[in-house]
PDB file of C-alpha atoms in Angstrom:
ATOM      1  CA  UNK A   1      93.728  69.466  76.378  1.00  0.00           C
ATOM      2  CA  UNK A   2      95.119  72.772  77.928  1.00  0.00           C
ATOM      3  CA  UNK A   3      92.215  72.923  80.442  1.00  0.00           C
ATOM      4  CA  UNK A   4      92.791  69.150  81.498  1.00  0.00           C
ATOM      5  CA  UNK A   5      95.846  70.038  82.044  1.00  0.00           C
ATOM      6  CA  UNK A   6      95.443  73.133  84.190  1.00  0.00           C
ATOM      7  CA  UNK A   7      93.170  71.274  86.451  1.00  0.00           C
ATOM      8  CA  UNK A   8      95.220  68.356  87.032  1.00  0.00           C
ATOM      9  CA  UNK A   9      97.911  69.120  89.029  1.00  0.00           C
ATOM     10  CA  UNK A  10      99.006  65.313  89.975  1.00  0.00           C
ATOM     11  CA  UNK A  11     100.181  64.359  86.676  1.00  0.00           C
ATOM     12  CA  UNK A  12     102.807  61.372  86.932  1.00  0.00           C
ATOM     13  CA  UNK A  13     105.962  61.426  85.268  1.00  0.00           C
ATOM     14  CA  UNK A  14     104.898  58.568  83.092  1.00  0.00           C
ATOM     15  CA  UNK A  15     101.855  61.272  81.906  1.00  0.00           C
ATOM     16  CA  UNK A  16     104.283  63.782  80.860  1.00  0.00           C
ATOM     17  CA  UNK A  17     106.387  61.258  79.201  1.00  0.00           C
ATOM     18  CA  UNK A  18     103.796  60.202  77.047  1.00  0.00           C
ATOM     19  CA  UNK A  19     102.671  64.077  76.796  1.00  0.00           C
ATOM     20  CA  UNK A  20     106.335  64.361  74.932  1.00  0.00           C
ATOM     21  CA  UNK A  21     105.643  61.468  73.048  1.00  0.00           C
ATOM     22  CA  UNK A  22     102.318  62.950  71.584  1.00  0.00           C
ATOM     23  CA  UNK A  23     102.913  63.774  67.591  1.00  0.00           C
ATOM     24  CA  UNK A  24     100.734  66.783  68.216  1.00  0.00           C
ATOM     25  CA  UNK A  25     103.103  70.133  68.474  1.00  0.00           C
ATOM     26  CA  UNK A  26     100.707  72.228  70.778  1.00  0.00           C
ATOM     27  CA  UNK A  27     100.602  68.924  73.220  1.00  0.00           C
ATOM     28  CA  UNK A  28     104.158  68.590  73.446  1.00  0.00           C
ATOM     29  CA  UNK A  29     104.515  72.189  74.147  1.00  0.00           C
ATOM     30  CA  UNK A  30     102.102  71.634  76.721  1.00  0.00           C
ATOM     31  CA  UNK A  31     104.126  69.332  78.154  1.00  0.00           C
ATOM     32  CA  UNK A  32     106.923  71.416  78.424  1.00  0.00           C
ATOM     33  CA  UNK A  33     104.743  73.603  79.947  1.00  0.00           C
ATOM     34  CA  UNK A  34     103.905  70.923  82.581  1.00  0.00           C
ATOM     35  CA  UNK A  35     107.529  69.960  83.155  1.00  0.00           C
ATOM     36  CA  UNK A  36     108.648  73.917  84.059  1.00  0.00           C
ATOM     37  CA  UNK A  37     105.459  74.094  86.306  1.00  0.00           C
ATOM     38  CA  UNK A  38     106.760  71.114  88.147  1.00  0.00           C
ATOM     39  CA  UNK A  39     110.219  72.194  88.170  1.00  0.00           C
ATOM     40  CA  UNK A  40     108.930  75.619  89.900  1.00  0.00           C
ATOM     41  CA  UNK A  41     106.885  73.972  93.086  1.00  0.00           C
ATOM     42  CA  UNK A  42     110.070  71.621  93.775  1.00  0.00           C
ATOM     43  CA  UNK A  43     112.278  74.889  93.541  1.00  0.00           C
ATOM     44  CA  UNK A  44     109.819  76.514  95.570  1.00  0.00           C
ATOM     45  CA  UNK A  45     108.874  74.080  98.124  1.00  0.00           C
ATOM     46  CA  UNK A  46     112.540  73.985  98.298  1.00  0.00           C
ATOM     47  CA  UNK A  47     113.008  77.383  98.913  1.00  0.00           C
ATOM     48  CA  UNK A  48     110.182  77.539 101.787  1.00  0.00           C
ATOM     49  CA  UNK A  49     111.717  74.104 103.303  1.00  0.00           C
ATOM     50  CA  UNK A  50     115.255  76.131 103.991  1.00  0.00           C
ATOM     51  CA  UNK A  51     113.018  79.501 105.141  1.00  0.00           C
ATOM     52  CA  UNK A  52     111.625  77.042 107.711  1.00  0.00           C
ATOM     53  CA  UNK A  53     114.550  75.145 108.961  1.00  0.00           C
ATOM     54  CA  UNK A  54     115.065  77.430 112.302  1.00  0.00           C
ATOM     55  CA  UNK A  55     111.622  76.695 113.203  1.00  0.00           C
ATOM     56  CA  UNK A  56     111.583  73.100 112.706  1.00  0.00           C
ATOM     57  CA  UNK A  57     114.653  72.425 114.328  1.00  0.00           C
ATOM     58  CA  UNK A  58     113.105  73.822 117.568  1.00  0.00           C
ATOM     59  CA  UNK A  59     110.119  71.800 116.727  1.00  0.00           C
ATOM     60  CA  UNK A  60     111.974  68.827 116.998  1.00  0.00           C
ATOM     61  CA  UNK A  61     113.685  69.517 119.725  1.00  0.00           C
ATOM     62  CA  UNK A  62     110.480  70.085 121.293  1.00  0.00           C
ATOM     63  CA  UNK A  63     110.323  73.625 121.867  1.00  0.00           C
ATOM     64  CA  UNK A  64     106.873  74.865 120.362  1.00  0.00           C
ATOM     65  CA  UNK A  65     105.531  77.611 119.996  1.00  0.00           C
ATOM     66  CA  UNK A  66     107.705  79.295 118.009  1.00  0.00           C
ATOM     67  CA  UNK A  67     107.409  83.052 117.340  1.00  0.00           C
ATOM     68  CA  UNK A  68     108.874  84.940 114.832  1.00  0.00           C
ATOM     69  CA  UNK A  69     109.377  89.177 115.212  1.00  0.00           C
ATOM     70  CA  UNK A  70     109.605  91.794 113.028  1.00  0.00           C
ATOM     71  CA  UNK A  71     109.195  95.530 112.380  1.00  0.00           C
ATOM     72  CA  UNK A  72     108.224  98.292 110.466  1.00  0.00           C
ATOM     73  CA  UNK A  73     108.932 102.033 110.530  1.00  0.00           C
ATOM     74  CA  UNK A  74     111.994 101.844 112.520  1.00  0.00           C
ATOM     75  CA  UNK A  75     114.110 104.322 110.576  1.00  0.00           C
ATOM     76  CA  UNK A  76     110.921 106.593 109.271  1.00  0.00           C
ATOM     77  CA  UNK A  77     111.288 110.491 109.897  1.00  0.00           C
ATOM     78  CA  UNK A  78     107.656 110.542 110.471  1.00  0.00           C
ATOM     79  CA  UNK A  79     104.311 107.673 111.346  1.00  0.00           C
ATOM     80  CA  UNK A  80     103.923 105.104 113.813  1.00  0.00           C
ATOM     81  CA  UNK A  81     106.847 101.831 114.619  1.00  0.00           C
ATOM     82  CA  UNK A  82     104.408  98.959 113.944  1.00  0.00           C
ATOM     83  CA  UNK A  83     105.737  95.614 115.660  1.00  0.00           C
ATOM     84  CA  UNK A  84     104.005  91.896 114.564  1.00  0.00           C
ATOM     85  CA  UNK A  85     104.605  88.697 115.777  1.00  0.00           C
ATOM     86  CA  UNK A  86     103.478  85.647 113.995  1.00  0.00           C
ATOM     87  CA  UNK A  87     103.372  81.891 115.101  1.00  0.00           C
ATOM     88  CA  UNK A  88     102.767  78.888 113.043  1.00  0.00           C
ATOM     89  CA  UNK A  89     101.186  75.416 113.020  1.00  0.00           C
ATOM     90  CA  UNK A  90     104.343  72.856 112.325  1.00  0.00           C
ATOM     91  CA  UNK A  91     104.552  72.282 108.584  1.00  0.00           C
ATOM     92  CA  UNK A  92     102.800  75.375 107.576  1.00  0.00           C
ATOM     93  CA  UNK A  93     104.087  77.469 104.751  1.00  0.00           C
ATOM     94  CA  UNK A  94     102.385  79.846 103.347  1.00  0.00           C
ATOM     95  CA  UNK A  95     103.552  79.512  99.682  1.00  0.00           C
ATOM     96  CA  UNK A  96     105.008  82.337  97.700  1.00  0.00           C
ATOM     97  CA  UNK A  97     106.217  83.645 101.635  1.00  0.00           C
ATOM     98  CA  UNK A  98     109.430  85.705 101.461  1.00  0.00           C
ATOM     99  CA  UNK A  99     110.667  89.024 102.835  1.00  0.00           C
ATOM    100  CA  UNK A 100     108.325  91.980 102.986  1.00  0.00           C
ATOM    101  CA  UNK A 101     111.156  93.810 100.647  1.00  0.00           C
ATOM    102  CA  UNK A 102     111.328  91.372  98.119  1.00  0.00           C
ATOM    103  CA  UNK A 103     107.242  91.659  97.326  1.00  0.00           C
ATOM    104  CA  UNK A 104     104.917  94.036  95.719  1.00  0.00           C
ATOM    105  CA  UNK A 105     102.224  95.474  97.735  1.00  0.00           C
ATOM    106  CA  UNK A 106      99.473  93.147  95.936  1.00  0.00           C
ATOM    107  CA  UNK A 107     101.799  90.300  96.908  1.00  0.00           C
ATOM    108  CA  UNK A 108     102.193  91.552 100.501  1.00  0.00           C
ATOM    109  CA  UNK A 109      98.319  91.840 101.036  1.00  0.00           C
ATOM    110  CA  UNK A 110      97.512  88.486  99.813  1.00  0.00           C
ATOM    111  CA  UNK A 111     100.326  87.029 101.704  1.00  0.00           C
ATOM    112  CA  UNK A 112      98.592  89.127 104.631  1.00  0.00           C
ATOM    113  CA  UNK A 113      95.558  87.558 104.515  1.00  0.00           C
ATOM    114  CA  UNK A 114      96.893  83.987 103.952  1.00  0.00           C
ATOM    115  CA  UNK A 115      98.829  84.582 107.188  1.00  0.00           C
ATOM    116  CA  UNK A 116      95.774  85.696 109.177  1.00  0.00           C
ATOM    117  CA  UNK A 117      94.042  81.817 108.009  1.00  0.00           C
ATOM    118  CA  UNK A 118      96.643  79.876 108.418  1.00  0.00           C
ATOM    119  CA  UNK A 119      98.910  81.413 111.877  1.00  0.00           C
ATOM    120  CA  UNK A 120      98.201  79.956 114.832  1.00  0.00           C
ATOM    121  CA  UNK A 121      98.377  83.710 116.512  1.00  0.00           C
ATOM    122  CA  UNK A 122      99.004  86.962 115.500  1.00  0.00           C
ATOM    123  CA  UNK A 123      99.762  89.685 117.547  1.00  0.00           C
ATOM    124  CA  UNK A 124     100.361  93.386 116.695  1.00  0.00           C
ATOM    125  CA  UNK A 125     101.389  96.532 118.358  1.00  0.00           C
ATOM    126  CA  UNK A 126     101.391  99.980 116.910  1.00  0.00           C
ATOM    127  CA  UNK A 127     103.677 102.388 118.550  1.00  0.00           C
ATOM    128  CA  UNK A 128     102.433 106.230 117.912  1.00  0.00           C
ATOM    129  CA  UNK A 129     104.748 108.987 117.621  1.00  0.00           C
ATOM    130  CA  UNK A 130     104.702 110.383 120.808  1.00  0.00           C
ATOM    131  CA  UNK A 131     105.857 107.115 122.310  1.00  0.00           C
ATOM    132  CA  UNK A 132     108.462 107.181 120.251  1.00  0.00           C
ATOM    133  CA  UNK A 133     109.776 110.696 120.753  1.00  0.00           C
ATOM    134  CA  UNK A 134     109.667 109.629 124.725  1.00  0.00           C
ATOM    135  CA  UNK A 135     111.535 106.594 124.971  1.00  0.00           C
ATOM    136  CA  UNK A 136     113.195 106.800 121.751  1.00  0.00           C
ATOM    137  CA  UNK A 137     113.166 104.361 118.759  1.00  0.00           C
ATOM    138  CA  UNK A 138     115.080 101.746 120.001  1.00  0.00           C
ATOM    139  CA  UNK A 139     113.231 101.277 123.429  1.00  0.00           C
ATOM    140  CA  UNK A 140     110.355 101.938 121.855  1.00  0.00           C
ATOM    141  CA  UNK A 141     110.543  98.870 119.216  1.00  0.00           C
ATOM    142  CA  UNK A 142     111.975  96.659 122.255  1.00  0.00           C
ATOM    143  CA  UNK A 143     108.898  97.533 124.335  1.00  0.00           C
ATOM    144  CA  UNK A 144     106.342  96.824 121.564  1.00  0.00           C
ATOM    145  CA  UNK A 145     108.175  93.461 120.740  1.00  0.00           C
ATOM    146  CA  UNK A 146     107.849  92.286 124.227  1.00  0.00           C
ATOM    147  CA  UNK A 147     104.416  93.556 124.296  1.00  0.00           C
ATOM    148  CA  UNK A 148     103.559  91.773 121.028  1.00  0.00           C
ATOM    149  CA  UNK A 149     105.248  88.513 122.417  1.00  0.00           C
ATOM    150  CA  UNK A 150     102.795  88.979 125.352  1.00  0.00           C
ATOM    151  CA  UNK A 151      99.551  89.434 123.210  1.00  0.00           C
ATOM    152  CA  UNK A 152     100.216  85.744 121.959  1.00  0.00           C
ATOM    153  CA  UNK A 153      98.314  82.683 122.849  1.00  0.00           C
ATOM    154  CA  UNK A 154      99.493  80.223 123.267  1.00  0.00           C
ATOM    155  CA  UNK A 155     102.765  81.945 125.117  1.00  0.00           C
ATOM    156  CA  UNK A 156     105.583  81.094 122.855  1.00  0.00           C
ATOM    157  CA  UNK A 157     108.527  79.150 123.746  1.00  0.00           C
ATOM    158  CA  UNK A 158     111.145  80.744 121.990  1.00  0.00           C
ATOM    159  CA  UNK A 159     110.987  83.424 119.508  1.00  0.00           C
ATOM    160  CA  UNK A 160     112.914  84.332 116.518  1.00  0.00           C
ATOM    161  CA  UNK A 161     114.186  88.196 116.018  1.00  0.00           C
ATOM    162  CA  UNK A 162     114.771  90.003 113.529  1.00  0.00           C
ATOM    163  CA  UNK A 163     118.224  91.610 114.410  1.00  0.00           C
ATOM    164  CA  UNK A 164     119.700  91.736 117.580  1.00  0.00           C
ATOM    165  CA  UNK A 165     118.535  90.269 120.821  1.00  0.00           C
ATOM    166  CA  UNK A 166     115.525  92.250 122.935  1.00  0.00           C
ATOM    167  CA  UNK A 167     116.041  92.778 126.610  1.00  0.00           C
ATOM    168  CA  UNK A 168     113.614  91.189 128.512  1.00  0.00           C
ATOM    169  CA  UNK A 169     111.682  89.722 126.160  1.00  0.00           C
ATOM    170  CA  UNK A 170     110.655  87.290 128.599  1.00  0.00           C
ATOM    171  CA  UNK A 171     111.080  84.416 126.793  1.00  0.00           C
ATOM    172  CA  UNK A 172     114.529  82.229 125.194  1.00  0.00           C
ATOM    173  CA  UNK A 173     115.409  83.997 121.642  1.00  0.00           C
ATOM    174  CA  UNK A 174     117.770  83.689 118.921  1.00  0.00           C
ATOM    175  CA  UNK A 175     118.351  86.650 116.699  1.00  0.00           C
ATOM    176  CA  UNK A 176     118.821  86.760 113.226  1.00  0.00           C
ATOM    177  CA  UNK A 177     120.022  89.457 111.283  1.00  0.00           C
ATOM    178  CA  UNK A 178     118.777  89.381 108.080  1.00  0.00           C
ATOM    179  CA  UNK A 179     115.746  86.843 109.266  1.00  0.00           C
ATOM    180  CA  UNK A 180     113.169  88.350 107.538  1.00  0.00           C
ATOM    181  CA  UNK A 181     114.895  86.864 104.336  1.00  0.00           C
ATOM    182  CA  UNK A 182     115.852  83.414 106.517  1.00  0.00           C
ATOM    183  CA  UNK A 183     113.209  82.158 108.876  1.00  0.00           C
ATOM    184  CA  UNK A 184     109.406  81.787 107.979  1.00  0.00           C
ATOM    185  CA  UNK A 185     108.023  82.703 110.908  1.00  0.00           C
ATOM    186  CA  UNK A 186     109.818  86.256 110.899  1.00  0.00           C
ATOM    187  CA  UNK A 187     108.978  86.650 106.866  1.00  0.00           C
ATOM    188  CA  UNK A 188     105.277  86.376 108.136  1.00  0.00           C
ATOM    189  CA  UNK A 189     105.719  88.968 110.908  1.00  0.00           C
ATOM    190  CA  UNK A 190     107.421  91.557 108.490  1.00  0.00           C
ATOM    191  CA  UNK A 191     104.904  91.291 106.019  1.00  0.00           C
ATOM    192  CA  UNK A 192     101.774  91.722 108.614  1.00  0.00           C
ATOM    193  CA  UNK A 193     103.894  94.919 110.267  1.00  0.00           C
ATOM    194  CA  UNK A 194     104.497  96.499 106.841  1.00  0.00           C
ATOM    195  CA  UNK A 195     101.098  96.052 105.544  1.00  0.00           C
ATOM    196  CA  UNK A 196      99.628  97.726 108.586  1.00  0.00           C
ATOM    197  CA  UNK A 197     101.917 100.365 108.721  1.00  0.00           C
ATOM    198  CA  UNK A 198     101.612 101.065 105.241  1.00  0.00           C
ATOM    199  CA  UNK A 199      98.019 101.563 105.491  1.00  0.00           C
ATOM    200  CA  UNK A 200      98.417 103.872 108.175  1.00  0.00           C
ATOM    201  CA  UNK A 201     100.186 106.068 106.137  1.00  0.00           C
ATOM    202  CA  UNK A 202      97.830 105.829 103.415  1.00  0.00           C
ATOM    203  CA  UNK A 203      94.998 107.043 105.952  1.00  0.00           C
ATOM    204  CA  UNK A 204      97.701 110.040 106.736  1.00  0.00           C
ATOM    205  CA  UNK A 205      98.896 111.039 103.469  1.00  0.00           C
ATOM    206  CA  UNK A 206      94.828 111.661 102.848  1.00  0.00           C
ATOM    207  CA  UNK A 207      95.362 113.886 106.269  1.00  0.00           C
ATOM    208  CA  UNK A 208      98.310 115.655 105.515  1.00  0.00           C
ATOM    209  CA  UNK A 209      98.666 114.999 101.724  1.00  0.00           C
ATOM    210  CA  UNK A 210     101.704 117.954 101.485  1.00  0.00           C
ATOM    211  CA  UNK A 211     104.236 115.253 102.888  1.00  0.00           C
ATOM    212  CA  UNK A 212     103.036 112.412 100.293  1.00  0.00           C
ATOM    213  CA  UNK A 213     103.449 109.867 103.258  1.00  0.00           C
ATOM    214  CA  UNK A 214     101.274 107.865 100.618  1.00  0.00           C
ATOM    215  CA  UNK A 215     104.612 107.154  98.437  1.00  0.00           C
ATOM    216  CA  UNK A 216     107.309 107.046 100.967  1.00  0.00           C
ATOM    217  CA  UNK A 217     105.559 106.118 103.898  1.00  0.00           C
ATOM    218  CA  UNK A 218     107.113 108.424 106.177  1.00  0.00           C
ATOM    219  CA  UNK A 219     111.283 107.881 105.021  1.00  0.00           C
ATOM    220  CA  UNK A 220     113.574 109.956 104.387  1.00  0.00           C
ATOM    221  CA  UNK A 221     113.619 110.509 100.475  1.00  0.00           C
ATOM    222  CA  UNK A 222     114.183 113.730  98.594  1.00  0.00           C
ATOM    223  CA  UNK A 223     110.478 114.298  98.047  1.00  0.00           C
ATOM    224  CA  UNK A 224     109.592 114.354 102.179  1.00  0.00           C
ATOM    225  CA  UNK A 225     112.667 116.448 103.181  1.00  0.00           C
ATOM    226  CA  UNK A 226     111.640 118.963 100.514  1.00  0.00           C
ATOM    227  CA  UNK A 227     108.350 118.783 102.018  1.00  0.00           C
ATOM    228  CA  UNK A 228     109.525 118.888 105.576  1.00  0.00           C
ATOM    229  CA  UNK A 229     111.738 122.518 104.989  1.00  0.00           C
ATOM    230  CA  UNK A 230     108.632 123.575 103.284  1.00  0.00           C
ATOM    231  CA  UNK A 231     106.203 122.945 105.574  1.00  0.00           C
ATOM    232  CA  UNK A 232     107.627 122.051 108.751  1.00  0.00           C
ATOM    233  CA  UNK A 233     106.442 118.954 110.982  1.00  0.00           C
ATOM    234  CA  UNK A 234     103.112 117.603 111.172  1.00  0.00           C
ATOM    235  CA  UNK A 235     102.009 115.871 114.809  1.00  0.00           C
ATOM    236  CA  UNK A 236     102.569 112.852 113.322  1.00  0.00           C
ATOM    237  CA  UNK A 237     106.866 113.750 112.216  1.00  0.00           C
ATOM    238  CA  UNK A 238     109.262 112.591 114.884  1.00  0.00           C
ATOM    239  CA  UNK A 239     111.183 115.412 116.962  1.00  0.00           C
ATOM    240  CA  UNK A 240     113.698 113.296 118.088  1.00  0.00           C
ATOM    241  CA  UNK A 241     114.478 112.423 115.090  1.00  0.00           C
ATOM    242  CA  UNK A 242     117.510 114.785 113.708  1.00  0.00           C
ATOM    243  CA  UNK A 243     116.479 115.710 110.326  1.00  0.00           C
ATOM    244  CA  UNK A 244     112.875 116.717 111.778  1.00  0.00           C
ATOM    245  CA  UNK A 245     114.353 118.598 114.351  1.00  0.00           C
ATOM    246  CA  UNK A 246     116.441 120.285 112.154  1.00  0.00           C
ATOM    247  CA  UNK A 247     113.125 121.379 110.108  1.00  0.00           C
ATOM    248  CA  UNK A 248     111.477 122.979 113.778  1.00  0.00           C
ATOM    249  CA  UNK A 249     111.749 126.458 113.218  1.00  0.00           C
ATOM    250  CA  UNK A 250     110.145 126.506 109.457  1.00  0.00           C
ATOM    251  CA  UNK A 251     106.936 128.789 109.327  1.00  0.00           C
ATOM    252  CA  UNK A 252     103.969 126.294 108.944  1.00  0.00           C
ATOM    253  CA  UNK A 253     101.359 127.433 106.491  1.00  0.00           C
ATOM    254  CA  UNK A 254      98.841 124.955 107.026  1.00  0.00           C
ATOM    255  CA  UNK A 255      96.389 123.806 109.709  1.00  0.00           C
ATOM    256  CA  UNK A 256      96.820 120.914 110.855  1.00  0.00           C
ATOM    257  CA  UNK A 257      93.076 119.893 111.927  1.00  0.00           C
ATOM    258  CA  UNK A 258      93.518 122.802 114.785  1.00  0.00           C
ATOM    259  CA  UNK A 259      96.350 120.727 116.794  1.00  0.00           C
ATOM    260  CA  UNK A 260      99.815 122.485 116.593  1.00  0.00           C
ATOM    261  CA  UNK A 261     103.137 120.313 116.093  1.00  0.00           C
TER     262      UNK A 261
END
């Protein structure tokens, strides 16, 4: 009974009902089950109905596609800004999407590779450190937005930002603070930036495993400042970023595959 159950996801109401009804104890708790299972793809269908509202209000406006732009690494003492931008087919939604913040990395890597099948584009642009310490971060994250907005095809029409607005993007925006928790197509975008970035850093905590950019990924925490004062920089820390700076004069100790910081 359990297994019929599992595998048929279309019960009626009038099933259910007569589920309840059952004299058996296991198949009315089964039941239950069945009613708290339906209960949870309303809510969530709910939930990923209001996450897409911003896009399908431009949809039916007629404005499509619609882009949606996010981040990752902004704020790190140390690793590479990586930008994403993510359109949609109309009435996709990935389910169990949601901000990058509010998932564990097993969630954010299936949700990853959902997003790659079902997007129609991805783009993403990986800004190295050096970049960074030029132009500094801000630039830097508007250049590789409009640079990710240009790597999609189609072209978007308008594109939904994470934050504030981007200076010549190139193409109409609204900006959302907080989007990555309110739009769908920026959730998407947030969750393909963090999981790239956050395999980056695994590939250089093996590199430079002093700094444990494998737990942190590059922020500033207690563990990579007591690292950084031990240590000093690595190529990959960010000089224009104060508290590296601050670390410049420590005696390094290590090599650092022959290149010096």
């Amino acid at each position: 009974m359990k297994a019929w159950i599992n595998q048929e996801p279309g019960l009626t109401e009038q099933d259910i009902a007569e589920l309840e009804m059952d004299p058996r104890v296991s198949v009315r708790r089964l039941a239950a089950c069945c009613r708290h299972r339906q209960a949870s793809l309303r809510q969530e269908e709910a939930r990923l109905q209001e996450l897409a509202r911003q896009e399908e209000e431009l949809h039916r406006q007629g404005i499509f596609p619609v882009a949606g732009i996010d981040e990752a690494g902004r704020g790190a003492l140390a690793g590479p800004l990586v930008v994403a931008a993510v359109m949609f087919p109309p009435g996709v939604r990935p389910a169990g999407l949601n901000d990058s913040k509010q998932l564990t990395g097993k969630q954010r890597q299936l949700l990853y590779e959902q997003i790659k099948q079902t997007a129609a584009d991805v783009a993403v642009v990986i800004v190295d450190r050096e970049v960074i310490d030029r132009l500094n971060i801000l630039r830097a994250t508007w250049q590789a937005m409009t640079e990710a907005v240009g790597k999609l095809r189609p072209r978007p029409q308008h594109c939904l930002v994470d934050g504030n607005q981007v200076p010549a993007l190139g193409v109409d925006q609204t900006a959302i603070v907080g989007g990555d928790g309110k739009c769908l197509s920026i959730a998407a975008a947030s969750i393909v930036a963090k999981v790239v970035r956050d395999n980056i850093m695994l590939e250089l905590g093996r590199r430079y495993p002093q700094y444990g950019f494998a737990r942190h990924k590059g922020y500033c925490t207690r563990e990579h400042m007591r690292a950084l004062k031990a240590y000093g920089p690595c190529p990959e820390h960010r000089r224009s970023f104060q508290p590296v700076n601050d670390c410049m004069t420590t005696q390094l100790t290590l090599p650092w595959d022959g290149v010096a910081p």
